[in-house]
Amino acid sequence: MLLFAGLGNPGAKYANNRHNVGFMAADAIARRHSFSPWTRKFQAEIAEGRIGGEKVLLVKPQTFMNLSGQSVGEALRFYKLDPSAVTVFYDEIELPAGKVRVKTGGGSAGHNGIRSLDQHIGKDYRRVRIGVGHPGAREMVHGHVLGDFAKADREWLDVLLDSIADHAALVAGGDENGFMNKVTLALRDRLQPTGEDDRPPPKQPKARPQQSHIRQARPQKSQVKLPETGPMAAMLKKLLGGDKN
């Protein structure tokens, strides 16, 4: 059994926050793979289903972000799972908006939800980091992550969430690179590029056909203007048969 946890804060007030993109990913996965209705357990909303042949428990902690580890840890202990069975979906300000990166282990990078998980279950779990962009200054980070996605963000956000759900089986199967590639390609195919790293590689120009060696070796006729008068002109006329006298 696998445990997929999406991080966020409970309540309508936070529903569209950048900090809640983990909840959004969990909801998209539940819809795409026809999970059971959400119920309450382990201080969380949970749903059950199968992804790529694997039984998966989806968890959305309702403890608020800073205590996410309490909920995930409770579910982990109940099912006697190792941390390696856990995949966490959450917002990452150090990634440009719309980028997705997957890793196992590592630090919290200042993310309070991840810090709580590290405290309760250790660090050896998979992390699906969903880029929400950085506001540019440290003092603006709090307001940025607790701010709502803009209407313009929905264009890439909806595509991203759909792609995460569509390719969740790759995560369940441990194919992290395959998952990242599929998500990146989906964004490239369905959106206008937002930067040079979003653009597909340029097409190589077609090689021009080489001229045959016969044509290459054939000397080009030069257009030399012949003198019309004078001794040289008279001599050339004799050589070329131009003198009729």
PDB file of N, CA and C in Angstrom, residues 29-79:
ATOM      1  N   ILE A  29      -5.990  13.915  -8.424  1.00  0.00           N
ATOM      2  CA  ILE A  29      -5.705  12.476  -8.484  1.00  0.00           C
ATOM      3  C   ILE A  29      -6.955  11.669  -8.125  1.00  0.00           C
ATOM      4  N   ALA A  30      -7.662  12.102  -7.090  1.00  0.00           N
ATOM      5  CA  ALA A  30      -8.875  11.387  -6.667  1.00  0.00           C
ATOM      6  C   ALA A  30      -9.919  11.377  -7.784  1.00  0.00           C
ATOM      7  N   ARG A  31     -10.095  12.513  -8.461  1.00  0.00           N
ATOM      8  CA  ARG A  31     -11.074  12.580  -9.565  1.00  0.00           C
ATOM      9  C   ARG A  31     -10.640  11.698 -10.736  1.00  0.00           C
ATOM     10  N   ARG A  32      -9.383  11.824 -11.096  1.00  0.00           N
ATOM     11  CA  ARG A  32      -8.903  11.120 -12.295  1.00  0.00           C
ATOM     12  C   ARG A  32      -8.968   9.607 -12.133  1.00  0.00           C
ATOM     13  N   HIS A  33      -8.703   9.115 -10.937  1.00  0.00           N
ATOM     14  CA  HIS A  33      -8.616   7.670 -10.717  1.00  0.00           C
ATOM     15  C   HIS A  33      -9.820   7.108  -9.947  1.00  0.00           C
ATOM     16  N   SER A  34     -10.889   7.900  -9.897  1.00  0.00           N
ATOM     17  CA  SER A  34     -12.164   7.440  -9.318  1.00  0.00           C
ATOM     18  C   SER A  34     -11.997   6.858  -7.916  1.00  0.00           C
ATOM     19  N   PHE A  35     -11.351   7.639  -7.036  1.00  0.00           N
ATOM     20  CA  PHE A  35     -11.183   7.206  -5.645  1.00  0.00           C
ATOM     21  C   PHE A  35     -12.522   7.251  -4.906  1.00  0.00           C
ATOM     22  N   SER A  36     -12.532   6.641  -3.742  1.00  0.00           N
ATOM     23  CA  SER A  36     -13.723   6.671  -2.895  1.00  0.00           C
ATOM     24  C   SER A  36     -13.994   8.115  -2.450  1.00  0.00           C
ATOM     25  N   PRO A  37     -15.223   8.392  -1.977  1.00  0.00           N
ATOM     26  CA  PRO A  37     -15.492   9.728  -1.427  1.00  0.00           C
ATOM     27  C   PRO A  37     -14.564  10.025  -0.250  1.00  0.00           C
ATOM     28  N   TRP A  38     -14.318  11.306  -0.037  1.00  0.00           N
ATOM     29  CA  TRP A  38     -13.468  11.714   1.082  1.00  0.00           C
ATOM     30  C   TRP A  38     -14.196  11.473   2.401  1.00  0.00           C
ATOM     31  N   THR A  39     -13.462  10.910   3.372  1.00  0.00           N
ATOM     32  CA  THR A  39     -13.974  10.716   4.723  1.00  0.00           C
ATOM     33  C   THR A  39     -12.949  11.269   5.719  1.00  0.00           C
ATOM     34  N   ARG A  40     -13.320  11.306   7.002  1.00  0.00           N
ATOM     35  CA  ARG A  40     -12.427  11.861   8.012  1.00  0.00           C
ATOM     36  C   ARG A  40     -11.793  10.747   8.845  1.00  0.00           C
ATOM     37  N   LYS A  41     -10.466  10.774   8.924  1.00  0.00           N
ATOM     38  CA  LYS A  41      -9.714   9.844   9.755  1.00  0.00           C
ATOM     39  C   LYS A  41      -8.281  10.344   9.850  1.00  0.00           C
ATOM     40  N   PHE A  42      -7.580   9.994  10.898  1.00  0.00           N
ATOM     41  CA  PHE A  42      -6.181  10.389  11.095  1.00  0.00           C
ATOM     42  C   PHE A  42      -6.007  11.908  11.078  1.00  0.00           C
ATOM     43  N   GLN A  43      -6.984  12.658  11.615  1.00  0.00           N
ATOM     44  CA  GLN A  43      -6.932  14.129  11.595  1.00  0.00           C
ATOM     45  C   GLN A  43      -6.788  14.636  10.152  1.00  0.00           C
ATOM     46  N   ALA A  44      -7.442  13.933   9.240  1.00  0.00           N
ATOM     47  CA  ALA A  44      -7.284  14.259   7.824  1.00  0.00           C
ATOM     48  C   ALA A  44      -8.545  13.875   7.062  1.00  0.00           C
ATOM     49  N   GLU A  45      -8.617  14.345   5.838  1.00  0.00           N
ATOM     50  CA  GLU A  45      -9.560  13.810   4.874  1.00  0.00           C
ATOM     51  C   GLU A  45      -8.814  12.729   4.089  1.00  0.00           C
ATOM     52  N   ILE A  46      -9.434  11.569   3.959  1.00  0.00           N
ATOM     53  CA  ILE A  46      -8.761  10.465   3.267  1.00  0.00           C
ATOM     54  C   ILE A  46      -9.683   9.890   2.188  1.00  0.00           C
ATOM     55  N   ALA A  47      -9.080   9.311   1.175  1.00  0.00           N
ATOM     56  CA  ALA A  47      -9.813   8.618   0.116  1.00  0.00           C
ATOM     57  C   ALA A  47      -8.963   7.429  -0.330  1.00  0.00           C
ATOM     58  N   GLU A  48      -9.611   6.365  -0.757  1.00  0.00           N
ATOM     59  CA  GLU A  48      -8.893   5.158  -1.152  1.00  0.00           C
ATOM     60  C   GLU A  48      -9.147   4.842  -2.622  1.00  0.00           C
ATOM     61  N   GLY A  49      -8.144   4.242  -3.261  1.00  0.00           N
ATOM     62  CA  GLY A  49      -8.282   3.860  -4.653  1.00  0.00           C
ATOM     63  C   GLY A  49      -7.064   3.098  -5.120  1.00  0.00           C
ATOM     64  N   ARG A  50      -6.998   2.913  -6.447  1.00  0.00           N
ATOM     65  CA  ARG A  50      -5.863   2.205  -7.043  1.00  0.00           C
ATOM     66  C   ARG A  50      -5.297   3.056  -8.176  1.00  0.00           C
ATOM     67  N   ILE A  51      -3.975   3.049  -8.247  1.00  0.00           N
ATOM     68  CA  ILE A  51      -3.272   3.763  -9.311  1.00  0.00           C
ATOM     69  C   ILE A  51      -2.222   2.820  -9.878  1.00  0.00           C
ATOM     70  N   GLY A  52      -2.350   2.521 -11.156  1.00  0.00           N
ATOM     71  CA  GLY A  52      -1.368   1.645 -11.787  1.00  0.00           C
ATOM     72  C   GLY A  52      -1.220   0.304 -11.101  1.00  0.00           C
ATOM     73  N   GLY A  53      -2.311  -0.246 -10.585  1.00  0.00           N
ATOM     74  CA  GLY A  53      -2.259  -1.537  -9.918  1.00  0.00           C
ATOM     75  C   GLY A  53      -1.875  -1.477  -8.454  1.00  0.00           C
ATOM     76  N   GLU A  54      -1.508  -0.282  -7.967  1.00  0.00           N
ATOM     77  CA  GLU A  54      -1.120  -0.121  -6.562  1.00  0.00           C
ATOM     78  C   GLU A  54      -2.283   0.443  -5.753  1.00  0.00           C
ATOM     79  N   LYS A  55      -2.512  -0.124  -4.574  1.00  0.00           N
ATOM     80  CA  LYS A  55      -3.499   0.444  -3.665  1.00  0.00           C
ATOM     81  C   LYS A  55      -2.920   1.700  -3.034  1.00  0.00           C
ATOM     82  N   VAL A  56      -3.683   2.785  -3.078  1.00  0.00           N
ATOM     83  CA  VAL A  56      -3.181   4.084  -2.615  1.00  0.00           C
ATOM     84  C   VAL A  56      -4.188   4.713  -1.658  1.00  0.00           C
ATOM     85  N   LEU A  57      -3.681   5.233  -0.554  1.00  0.00           N
ATOM     86  CA  LEU A  57      -4.465   6.035   0.375  1.00  0.00           C
ATOM     87  C   LEU A  57      -4.089   7.497   0.172  1.00  0.00           C
ATOM     88  N   LEU A  58      -5.054   8.310  -0.226  1.00  0.00           N
ATOM     89  CA  LEU A  58      -4.838   9.752  -0.350  1.00  0.00           C
ATOM     90  C   LEU A  58      -5.154  10.417   0.984  1.00  0.00           C
ATOM     91  N   VAL A  59      -4.283  11.325   1.401  1.00  0.00           N
ATOM     92  CA  VAL A  59      -4.435  11.989   2.696  1.00  0.00           C
ATOM     93  C   VAL A  59      -4.291  13.495   2.516  1.00  0.00           C
ATOM     94  N   LYS A  60      -5.265  14.240   3.038  1.00  0.00           N
ATOM     95  CA  LYS A  60      -5.168  15.701   3.104  1.00  0.00           C
ATOM     96  C   LYS A  60      -5.246  16.095   4.584  1.00  0.00           C
ATOM     97  N   PRO A  61      -4.111  16.318   5.247  1.00  0.00           N
ATOM     98  CA  PRO A  61      -4.130  16.653   6.675  1.00  0.00           C
ATOM     99  C   PRO A  61      -4.983  17.893   6.949  1.00  0.00           C
ATOM    100  N   GLN A  62      -5.784  17.822   7.996  1.00  0.00           N
ATOM    101  CA  GLN A  62      -6.635  18.949   8.403  1.00  0.00           C
ATOM    102  C   GLN A  62      -6.108  19.621   9.669  1.00  0.00           C
ATOM    103  N   THR A  63      -4.835  19.438   9.938  1.00  0.00           N
ATOM    104  CA  THR A  63      -4.209  19.956  11.149  1.00  0.00           C
ATOM    105  C   THR A  63      -3.590  21.338  10.938  1.00  0.00           C
ATOM    106  N   PHE A  64      -3.788  21.919   9.757  1.00  0.00           N
ATOM    107  CA  PHE A  64      -3.067  23.099   9.287  1.00  0.00           C
ATOM    108  C   PHE A  64      -1.632  22.692   8.945  1.00  0.00           C
ATOM    109  N   MET A  65      -1.071  23.446   8.023  1.00  0.00           N
ATOM    110  CA  MET A  65       0.196  23.076   7.398  1.00  0.00           C
ATOM    111  C   MET A  65       1.293  22.739   8.401  1.00  0.00           C
ATOM    112  N   ASN A  66       1.455  23.566   9.401  1.00  0.00           N
ATOM    113  CA  ASN A  66       2.585  23.421  10.321  1.00  0.00           C
ATOM    114  C   ASN A  66       2.566  22.127  11.132  1.00  0.00           C
ATOM    115  N   LEU A  67       1.423  21.436  11.172  1.00  0.00           N
ATOM    116  CA  LEU A  67       1.315  20.182  11.933  1.00  0.00           C
ATOM    117  C   LEU A  67       0.979  19.004  11.020  1.00  0.00           C
ATOM    118  N   SER A  68       1.301  19.110   9.738  1.00  0.00           N
ATOM    119  CA  SER A  68       0.955  18.065   8.772  1.00  0.00           C
ATOM    120  C   SER A  68       1.518  16.704   9.165  1.00  0.00           C
ATOM    121  N   GLY A  69       2.689  16.700   9.782  1.00  0.00           N
ATOM    122  CA  GLY A  69       3.336  15.444  10.144  1.00  0.00           C
ATOM    123  C   GLY A  69       2.548  14.627  11.147  1.00  0.00           C
ATOM    124  N   GLN A  70       1.772  15.284  12.005  1.00  0.00           N
ATOM    125  CA  GLN A  70       0.967  14.540  12.978  1.00  0.00           C
ATOM    126  C   GLN A  70      -0.014  13.612  12.265  1.00  0.00           C
ATOM    127  N   SER A  71      -0.697  14.148  11.272  1.00  0.00           N
ATOM    128  CA  SER A  71      -1.704  13.387  10.542  1.00  0.00           C
ATOM    129  C   SER A  71      -1.071  12.271   9.717  1.00  0.00           C
ATOM    130  N   VAL A  72      -0.062  12.619   8.927  1.00  0.00           N
ATOM    131  CA  VAL A  72       0.582  11.615   8.069  1.00  0.00           C
ATOM    132  C   VAL A  72       1.231  10.526   8.919  1.00  0.00           C
ATOM    133  N   GLY A  73       1.856  10.919  10.028  1.00  0.00           N
ATOM    134  CA  GLY A  73       2.486   9.946  10.912  1.00  0.00           C
ATOM    135  C   GLY A  73       1.482   8.982  11.509  1.00  0.00           C
ATOM    136  N   GLU A  74       0.310   9.490  11.864  1.00  0.00           N
ATOM    137  CA  GLU A  74      -0.733   8.636  12.436  1.00  0.00           C
ATOM    138  C   GLU A  74      -1.191   7.589  11.416  1.00  0.00           C
ATOM    139  N   ALA A  75      -1.406   8.013  10.183  1.00  0.00           N
ATOM    140  CA  ALA A  75      -1.824   7.073   9.139  1.00  0.00           C
ATOM    141  C   ALA A  75      -0.724   6.053   8.847  1.00  0.00           C
ATOM    142  N   LEU A  76       0.519   6.521   8.843  1.00  0.00           N
ATOM    143  CA  LEU A  76       1.648   5.631   8.561  1.00  0.00           C
ATOM    144  C   LEU A  76       1.755   4.530   9.618  1.00  0.00           C
ATOM    145  N   ARG A  77       1.611   4.895  10.857  1.00  0.00           N
ATOM    146  CA  ARG A  77       1.716   3.911  11.942  1.00  0.00           C
ATOM    147  C   ARG A  77       0.536   2.941  11.933  1.00  0.00           C
ATOM    148  N   PHE A  78      -0.647   3.457  11.595  1.00  0.00           N
ATOM    149  CA  PHE A  78      -1.839   2.606  11.586  1.00  0.00           C
ATOM    150  C   PHE A  78      -1.683   1.478  10.570  1.00  0.00           C
ATOM    151  N   TYR A  79      -1.151   1.790   9.406  1.00  0.00           N
ATOM    152  CA  TYR A  79      -1.001   0.784   8.351  1.00  0.00           C
ATOM    153  C   TYR A  79       0.366   0.103   8.378  1.00  0.00           C
TER     154      TYR A  79
END
